[in-house]
Amino acid sequence: MANRRKFLTSSAAGLALLAARPGAAAPAGPRANARGKALVISTWDDGIAANQAAWAILKKGGAALDAAEAGVMVTEASQNCCVGLGGNPDRDGIVTLDACIMDHQFNCGSVAALERIKHPISVARRVMEKTPHVMLVGEGAQQFAVAQGFPLEPAQLSPDAEKAYKEWLKTSQYKPIINIENSGNRKTGPVGGPQNHDTIALLAFDATGNLSGSCTTSGMGFKMRGRVGDSPIIGAGLYVDNEVGAAAATGQGEDVIRMAGAHTVVELMRQGRTPQAACRAAVERVARIKGAAAKDIQVCFIAVNNQGQHGAFALQKGFSYAVCNAADQRQLFKSEYLLK
Ligand code: ASP
């Protein structure tokens, strides 16, 4: 719960760390990372709850990968419009989930269009750890999940999602709402809710200096059946290069995919940019590609480099993200944005 809305500016938060050298070669073996530098960053206000679950692992010296998985599981289990089985369905009335996970050694796993499974992030991790593949989709992903012991949940919409879907059927127009998480309580309106968000993406930096990330969503509400966004695509919704940093995206998935969003942010950090500057440059690229249509979409990036310096940037106003470290587990930042 984001009851302590302590908004800070990301640039101010980053000042103390500006001397860090993103992209610097890591020493051989585990990087020295004073435990105090361990960090979790995630998208949206709900990220505070996710961050706390991740932090419970990091503060005991646990691995970034475990933290990345455990954090977003909290959001997957909560009933909200845009992550997990409580999410809004596709235009045929079916909830389909996308998720991916990546560790500090370029291991990655992903599921897309997965139905009736409560924790797609954990299935993505199993794909990473138990199969020779990176990505499983649809029926095959579900078959694998069941074989791995994940229970098949009932094929029914949450009461809120059902209401939102009925409302949507009145027009049947696909018009994603920018910053849906800020659009009011779904109980009193068609979509959204103060604690809702489109996607939870979470980046964890652990006490040994390793990075991992996770990303999970029900995707754009009322999307075409079979539509997959950026969130399960390694390099678009999430990318981790332990020698440089990690990045993740939320917003209009199609526009993140077309410029390989998270990978682009990591490459921009490799060139020497701070996480904040890298996120900004990536958003500027989206704006250049979209031209006048940029005003109709939202795209946001979060990033952390291999020194534990973090940043974020959005195309439009309204994106907030949560940060957790030893000093404060409930920090909430209002992101800077491009289109004023
Ligand atoms: N990126 C997600 C998708 O396109 C949705 C979002 O984050 O708003 O499916």
CSV table of C-alpha atoms and ligand atoms in Angstrom, one decimal:
chain,number,residue,atom,x,y,z
A,1,MET,CA,0.0,0.0,0.0
A,2,ALA,CA,1.3,3.4,-0.9
A,3,ASN,CA,-0.1,5.1,2.2
A,4,ARG,CA,3.2,6.9,2.7
A,5,ARG,CA,3.4,8.9,-0.5
A,6,LYS,CA,6.8,10.3,-0.1
A,7,PHE,CA,7.5,11.5,-3.6
A,8,LEU,CA,11.0,12.5,-4.3
A,9,THR,CA,12.6,13.6,-7.5
A,10,SER,CA,14.7,11.0,-9.2
A,11,SER,CA,17.4,13.5,-10.1
A,12,ALA,CA,17.9,14.5,-6.4
A,13,ALA,CA,18.0,10.9,-5.3
A,14,GLY,CA,20.6,10.1,-7.8
A,15,LEU,CA,22.9,13.0,-6.9
A,16,ALA,CA,24.8,11.2,-4.2
A,17,LEU,CA,25.7,8.5,-6.6
A,18,LEU,CA,26.6,10.6,-9.6
A,19,ALA,CA,30.2,9.7,-9.2
A,20,ALA,CA,29.5,6.1,-10.1
A,21,ARG,CA,30.9,4.8,-13.3
A,22,PRO,CA,28.2,2.9,-15.2
A,23,GLY,CA,29.6,0.5,-17.7
A,24,ALA,CA,32.9,0.1,-15.8
A,25,ALA,CA,34.3,-3.4,-16.1
A,26,ALA,CA,33.4,-5.5,-13.0
A,27,PRO,CA,36.2,-7.1,-11.1
A,28,ALA,CA,36.5,-10.9,-11.5
A,29,GLY,CA,34.4,-13.0,-9.1
A,30,PRO,CA,31.6,-11.6,-7.0
A,31,ARG,CA,31.6,-7.8,-7.1
A,32,ALA,CA,32.1,-6.1,-3.8
A,33,ASN,CA,28.8,-4.5,-2.9
A,34,ALA,CA,28.4,-3.2,0.6
A,35,ARG,CA,25.2,-4.6,1.8
A,36,GLY,CA,23.9,-1.1,2.2
A,37,LYS,CA,23.9,-0.7,-1.6
A,38,ALA,CA,21.4,-3.5,-2.2
A,39,LEU,CA,18.4,-2.0,-3.9
A,40,VAL,CA,15.0,-2.8,-5.4
A,41,ILE,CA,13.2,-0.6,-7.9
A,42,SER,CA,9.8,-1.3,-9.4
A,43,THR,CA,7.1,0.3,-11.5
A,44,TRP,CA,4.1,2.0,-10.0
A,45,ASP,CA,2.8,2.7,-6.5
A,46,ASP,CA,2.0,-1.0,-5.9
A,47,GLY,CA,5.7,-1.6,-6.3
A,48,ILE,CA,6.1,-0.7,-2.6
A,49,ALA,CA,4.5,-4.0,-1.6
A,50,ALA,CA,6.4,-5.9,-4.2
A,51,ASN,CA,9.7,-4.2,-3.1
A,52,GLN,CA,9.1,-5.1,0.5
A,53,ALA,CA,8.8,-8.8,-0.4
A,54,ALA,CA,11.9,-8.6,-2.5
A,55,TRP,CA,13.7,-6.7,0.2
A,56,ALA,CA,12.9,-9.4,2.8
A,57,ILE,CA,15.2,-11.6,0.7
A,58,LEU,CA,17.9,-9.1,-0.1
A,59,LYS,CA,18.4,-7.9,3.4
A,60,LYS,CA,19.3,-11.4,4.5
A,61,GLY,CA,21.9,-11.5,1.8
A,62,GLY,CA,19.6,-13.4,-0.6
A,63,ALA,CA,20.0,-13.5,-4.4
A,64,ALA,CA,18.7,-10.8,-6.7
A,65,LEU,CA,16.9,-13.5,-8.8
A,66,ASP,CA,14.9,-14.8,-5.8
A,67,ALA,CA,14.1,-11.2,-4.8
A,68,ALA,CA,12.9,-10.4,-8.4
A,69,GLU,CA,10.6,-13.4,-8.4
A,70,ALA,CA,9.2,-13.0,-4.9
A,71,GLY,CA,8.6,-9.3,-5.3
A,72,VAL,CA,6.3,-9.4,-8.3
A,73,MET,CA,4.5,-12.5,-7.0
A,74,VAL,CA,2.9,-10.2,-4.5
A,75,THR,CA,1.3,-8.1,-7.3
A,76,GLU,CA,0.3,-11.2,-9.3
A,77,ALA,CA,-1.6,-12.4,-6.2
A,78,SER,CA,-3.4,-9.1,-5.6
A,79,GLN,CA,-6.6,-8.4,-7.4
A,80,ASN,CA,-5.8,-5.5,-9.7
A,81,CYS,CA,-6.7,-4.5,-13.2
A,82,CYS,CA,-3.4,-5.2,-14.9
A,83,VAL,CA,-1.3,-7.9,-13.4
A,84,GLY,CA,-2.2,-11.5,-12.6
A,85,LEU,CA,-5.5,-13.4,-12.9
A,86,GLY,CA,-7.6,-10.4,-11.6
A,87,GLY,CA,-6.5,-8.4,-14.6
A,88,ASN,CA,-8.7,-7.2,-17.4
A,89,PRO,CA,-9.3,-9.8,-20.1
A,90,ASP,CA,-8.7,-9.7,-23.9
A,91,ARG,CA,-11.6,-8.7,-26.2
A,92,ASP,CA,-12.9,-12.3,-26.1
A,93,GLY,CA,-13.2,-12.0,-22.3
A,94,ILE,CA,-10.2,-14.2,-21.5
A,95,VAL,CA,-7.4,-13.2,-19.1
A,96,THR,CA,-4.0,-14.0,-20.7
A,97,LEU,CA,-0.8,-13.3,-18.8
A,98,ASP,CA,2.8,-12.4,-20.0
A,99,ALA,CA,5.9,-12.6,-17.8
A,100,CYS,CA,9.7,-12.9,-18.0
A,101,ILE,CA,12.6,-13.1,-15.7
A,102,MET,CA,16.4,-12.6,-16.2
A,103,ASP,CA,19.4,-13.2,-14.0
A,104,HIS,CA,22.9,-11.9,-13.8
A,105,GLN,CA,24.3,-14.5,-16.2
A,106,PHE,CA,22.0,-13.9,-19.2
A,107,ASN,CA,19.8,-16.8,-18.2
A,108,CYS,CA,16.2,-15.9,-19.0
A,109,GLY,CA,12.8,-17.4,-19.2
A,110,SER,CA,9.5,-16.2,-20.4
A,111,VAL,CA,5.8,-17.1,-20.9
A,112,ALA,CA,3.2,-15.4,-23.0
A,113,ALA,CA,-0.5,-15.7,-23.4
A,114,LEU,CA,-0.6,-18.0,-20.4
A,115,GLU,CA,-4.1,-18.7,-19.0
A,116,ARG,CA,-5.4,-19.8,-15.6
A,117,ILE,CA,-2.0,-19.8,-13.8
A,118,LYS,CA,-1.7,-17.6,-10.8
A,119,HIS,CA,2.1,-16.9,-10.9
A,120,PRO,CA,3.3,-16.6,-14.5
A,121,ILE,CA,6.6,-15.2,-13.2
A,122,SER,CA,7.4,-18.5,-11.5
A,123,VAL,CA,6.5,-20.4,-14.7
A,124,ALA,CA,8.9,-18.1,-16.5
A,125,ARG,CA,11.6,-19.0,-14.0
A,126,ARG,CA,10.9,-22.7,-14.5
A,127,VAL,CA,11.2,-22.2,-18.3
A,128,MET,CA,14.6,-20.6,-17.6
A,129,GLU,CA,15.8,-23.3,-15.2
A,130,LYS,CA,14.2,-26.5,-16.5
A,131,THR,CA,14.0,-26.3,-20.2
A,132,PRO,CA,16.4,-25.7,-23.1
A,133,HIS,CA,14.2,-22.8,-24.2
A,134,VAL,CA,13.6,-19.1,-23.3
A,135,MET,CA,10.0,-18.7,-24.1
A,136,LEU,CA,6.8,-20.8,-24.0
A,137,VAL,CA,3.5,-19.5,-25.2
A,138,GLY,CA,-0.2,-20.2,-24.9
A,139,GLU,CA,-1.3,-23.8,-24.5
A,140,GLY,CA,2.2,-25.1,-24.4
A,141,ALA,CA,3.1,-22.8,-21.6
A,142,GLN,CA,0.1,-23.8,-19.6
A,143,GLN,CA,0.8,-27.5,-20.3
A,144,PHE,CA,4.4,-27.0,-19.0
A,145,ALA,CA,3.1,-25.1,-15.9
A,146,VAL,CA,0.7,-27.9,-15.0
A,147,ALA,CA,3.4,-30.5,-15.5
A,148,GLN,CA,5.6,-28.5,-13.1
A,149,GLY,CA,2.8,-28.7,-10.5
A,150,PHE,CA,1.2,-25.2,-10.9
A,151,PRO,CA,-2.5,-25.5,-10.2
A,152,LEU,CA,-4.9,-24.6,-12.9
A,153,GLU,CA,-7.1,-21.9,-11.6
A,154,PRO,CA,-10.8,-21.4,-12.5
A,155,ALA,CA,-11.4,-19.8,-15.9
A,156,GLN,CA,-13.4,-16.9,-14.6
A,157,LEU,CA,-13.0,-13.2,-14.4
A,158,SER,CA,-12.7,-11.4,-11.1
A,159,PRO,CA,-15.9,-9.5,-10.3
A,160,ASP,CA,-14.1,-6.2,-11.1
A,161,ALA,CA,-12.7,-7.5,-14.4
A,162,GLU,CA,-16.2,-8.8,-15.4
A,163,LYS,CA,-17.7,-5.4,-14.7
A,164,ALA,CA,-15.0,-3.6,-16.7
A,165,TYR,CA,-15.4,-6.1,-19.6
A,166,LYS,CA,-19.2,-5.6,-19.7
A,167,GLU,CA,-18.6,-1.9,-19.7
A,168,TRP,CA,-16.1,-2.2,-22.5
A,169,LEU,CA,-18.4,-4.3,-24.6
A,170,LYS,CA,-20.7,-1.3,-24.9
A,171,THR,CA,-18.3,0.3,-27.3
A,172,SER,CA,-15.8,-2.5,-28.0
A,173,GLN,CA,-13.2,0.1,-28.9
A,174,TYR,CA,-9.6,-0.7,-28.3
A,175,LYS,CA,-8.3,2.5,-26.8
A,176,PRO,CA,-5.7,1.8,-24.1
A,177,ILE,CA,-5.9,4.3,-21.3
A,178,ILE,CA,-2.7,6.2,-20.5
A,179,ASN,CA,-1.7,5.7,-16.8
A,180,ILE,CA,-4.7,3.4,-16.2
A,181,GLU,CA,-3.5,3.0,-12.6
A,182,ASN,CA,-4.5,6.6,-11.9
A,183,SER,CA,-7.9,6.5,-13.5
A,184,GLY,CA,-10.0,5.9,-10.4
A,185,ASN,CA,-11.3,2.9,-8.5
A,186,ARG,CA,-12.4,0.1,-10.8
A,187,LYS,CA,-15.3,-0.5,-8.4
A,188,THR,CA,-16.8,2.8,-9.2
A,189,GLY,CA,-15.6,3.2,-12.8
A,190,PRO,CA,-14.8,1.0,-15.8
A,191,VAL,CA,-11.1,0.6,-15.2
A,192,GLY,CA,-8.2,1.3,-12.9
A,193,GLY,CA,-7.9,2.0,-9.2
A,194,PRO,CA,-5.5,3.9,-7.1
A,195,GLN,CA,-3.3,0.9,-6.5
A,196,ASN,CA,-3.6,-0.5,-10.0
A,197,HIS,CA,-1.0,-0.4,-12.7
A,198,ASP,CA,-0.3,-1.8,-16.1
A,199,THR,CA,2.7,-3.9,-15.5
A,200,ILE,CA,4.9,-4.7,-12.6
A,201,ALA,CA,8.6,-4.7,-13.5
A,202,LEU,CA,11.1,-5.1,-10.8
A,203,LEU,CA,14.9,-4.8,-10.8
A,204,ALA,CA,16.9,-6.2,-7.8
A,205,PHE,CA,20.6,-5.5,-7.0
A,206,ASP,CA,21.9,-7.8,-4.3
A,207,ALA,CA,24.6,-7.7,-1.7
A,208,THR,CA,27.1,-9.5,-3.9
A,209,GLY,CA,26.5,-6.9,-6.7
A,210,ASN,CA,24.4,-9.1,-8.9
A,211,LEU,CA,21.4,-7.8,-10.8
A,212,SER,CA,18.2,-9.6,-11.8
A,213,GLY,CA,14.8,-8.5,-13.1
A,214,SER,CA,11.2,-9.6,-13.5
A,215,CYS,CA,8.3,-8.3,-15.4
A,216,THR,CA,4.7,-9.5,-15.4
A,217,THR,CA,1.3,-8.3,-16.7
A,218,SER,CA,-2.1,-9.2,-18.0
A,219,GLY,CA,-1.2,-6.9,-20.9
A,220,MET,CA,-3.4,-4.3,-22.5
A,221,GLY,CA,-7.0,-4.7,-21.4
A,222,PHE,CA,-9.3,-5.8,-24.2
A,223,LYS,CA,-6.4,-6.5,-26.6
A,224,MET,CA,-6.9,-8.8,-29.5
A,225,ARG,CA,-6.9,-12.5,-28.6
A,226,GLY,CA,-3.3,-13.7,-29.0
A,227,ARG,CA,-1.8,-10.2,-28.7
A,228,VAL,CA,1.5,-10.2,-26.8
A,229,GLY,CA,3.2,-7.0,-25.6
A,230,ASP,CA,6.7,-6.2,-24.6
A,231,SER,CA,6.5,-7.5,-21.0
A,232,PRO,CA,7.5,-11.2,-21.8
A,233,ILE,CA,10.0,-10.2,-24.5
A,234,ILE,CA,13.6,-10.2,-23.3
A,235,GLY,CA,15.2,-7.0,-24.5
A,236,ALA,CA,11.9,-5.2,-24.7
A,237,GLY,CA,10.1,-5.4,-21.3
A,238,LEU,CA,13.3,-6.4,-19.4
A,239,TYR,CA,17.0,-6.8,-19.9
A,240,VAL,CA,19.9,-7.5,-17.5
A,241,ASP,CA,23.6,-7.3,-18.3
A,242,ASN,CA,25.4,-7.7,-15.0
A,243,GLU,CA,28.4,-5.9,-16.3
A,244,VAL,CA,26.4,-2.8,-17.0
A,245,GLY,CA,23.0,-2.7,-15.5
A,246,ALA,CA,19.3,-3.7,-15.8
A,247,ALA,CA,16.3,-2.0,-17.3
A,248,ALA,CA,12.5,-2.6,-17.6
A,249,ALA,CA,9.6,-1.0,-19.3
A,250,THR,CA,5.9,-0.4,-18.8
A,251,GLY,CA,3.4,1.3,-21.1
A,252,GLN,CA,2.4,0.7,-24.7
A,253,GLY,CA,4.1,-2.6,-25.4
A,254,GLU,CA,4.1,-2.3,-29.2
A,255,ASP,CA,6.2,0.9,-29.0
A,256,VAL,CA,8.6,-0.6,-26.5
A,257,ILE,CA,9.1,-3.7,-28.8
A,258,ARG,CA,9.8,-1.6,-31.9
A,259,MET,CA,12.9,0.0,-30.3
A,260,ALA,CA,14.0,-2.9,-28.1
A,261,GLY,CA,13.3,-0.8,-25.1
A,262,ALA,CA,15.0,-2.4,-22.1
A,263,HIS,CA,18.0,-3.5,-24.1
A,264,THR,CA,18.4,0.0,-25.5
A,265,VAL,CA,18.4,1.5,-22.0
A,266,VAL,CA,21.1,-1.0,-21.0
A,267,GLU,CA,23.2,-0.2,-24.1
A,268,LEU,CA,22.8,3.5,-23.4
A,269,MET,CA,24.2,2.9,-19.9
A,270,ARG,CA,27.1,0.9,-21.4
A,271,GLN,CA,28.0,4.1,-23.3
A,272,GLY,CA,28.4,5.9,-20.0
A,273,ARG,CA,24.9,7.4,-19.4
A,274,THR,CA,23.5,7.3,-15.9
A,275,PRO,CA,20.3,5.1,-15.5
A,276,GLN,CA,18.3,8.3,-15.5
A,277,ALA,CA,19.9,9.7,-18.7
A,278,ALA,CA,19.6,6.3,-20.4
A,279,CYS,CA,15.9,6.1,-19.6
A,280,ARG,CA,15.4,9.6,-20.9
A,281,ALA,CA,17.3,9.0,-24.2
A,282,ALA,CA,15.3,5.8,-24.8
A,283,VAL,CA,12.0,7.7,-24.2
A,284,GLU,CA,13.2,10.4,-26.6
A,285,ARG,CA,13.8,7.7,-29.2
A,286,VAL,CA,10.2,6.5,-28.7
A,287,ALA,CA,9.0,10.1,-29.2
A,288,ARG,CA,11.1,10.5,-32.4
A,289,ILE,CA,9.7,7.3,-33.8
A,290,LYS,CA,6.1,8.1,-32.9
A,291,GLY,CA,6.1,11.7,-34.0
A,292,ALA,CA,2.7,13.4,-33.4
A,293,ALA,CA,1.2,10.1,-32.2
A,294,ALA,CA,3.5,10.2,-29.2
A,295,LYS,CA,0.9,12.2,-27.3
A,296,ASP,CA,-1.5,9.2,-27.4
A,297,ILE,CA,0.7,6.7,-25.7
A,298,GLN,CA,2.7,6.2,-22.5
A,299,VAL,CA,6.1,4.5,-22.3
A,300,CYS,CA,8.2,4.4,-19.1
A,301,PHE,CA,11.5,2.9,-18.2
A,302,ILE,CA,13.2,2.1,-14.9
A,303,ALA,CA,16.9,1.2,-14.7
A,304,VAL,CA,19.7,0.5,-12.3
A,305,ASN,CA,23.4,0.2,-13.1
A,306,ASN,CA,26.1,-2.0,-11.7
A,307,GLN,CA,26.9,0.5,-9.0
A,308,GLY,CA,23.4,0.6,-7.6
A,309,GLN,CA,22.5,3.9,-9.1
A,310,HIS,CA,18.9,4.1,-10.3
A,311,GLY,CA,16.7,6.2,-12.5
A,312,ALA,CA,13.5,6.3,-14.5
A,313,PHE,CA,11.9,8.4,-17.2
A,314,ALA,CA,8.4,8.5,-18.8
A,315,LEU,CA,7.0,9.9,-22.0
A,316,GLN,CA,3.9,11.4,-20.2
A,317,LYS,CA,3.2,12.7,-16.8
A,318,GLY,CA,1.7,10.3,-14.3
A,319,PHE,CA,4.3,7.5,-14.0
A,320,SER,CA,5.5,6.8,-10.5
A,321,TYR,CA,7.9,4.1,-9.3
A,322,ALA,CA,9.0,2.6,-6.0
A,323,VAL,CA,12.5,2.2,-4.6
A,324,CYS,CA,13.6,0.2,-1.6
A,325,ASN,CA,17.1,0.1,0.0
A,326,ALA,CA,18.5,-0.2,3.5
A,327,ALA,CA,17.8,3.4,4.3
A,328,ASP,CA,14.1,3.4,3.3
A,329,GLN,CA,11.9,0.6,2.1
A,330,ARG,CA,9.0,2.7,1.0
A,331,GLN,CA,10.3,5.4,-1.3
A,332,LEU,CA,8.0,6.5,-4.0
A,333,PHE,CA,9.2,8.7,-6.9
A,334,LYS,CA,7.3,10.8,-9.4
A,335,SER,CA,9.1,10.2,-12.6
A,336,GLU,CA,10.3,13.0,-14.8
A,337,TYR,CA,8.7,13.0,-18.2
A,338,LEU,CA,9.2,14.3,-21.7
A,339,LEU,CA,5.9,15.7,-23.0
A,340,LYS,CA,5.1,18.8,-21.0
B,1,ASP,N1,3.5,-3.1,-21.4
B,1,ASP,C1,2.3,-3.8,-21.2
B,1,ASP,C2,1.8,-4.4,-22.5
B,1,ASP,O1,2.0,-3.7,-23.5
B,1,ASP,C3,1.2,-3.0,-20.6
B,1,ASP,C4,1.7,-1.8,-19.7
B,1,ASP,O2,2.7,-1.9,-19.1
B,1,ASP,O3,1.0,-0.8,-19.7
B,1,ASP,O4,1.2,-5.4,-22.5
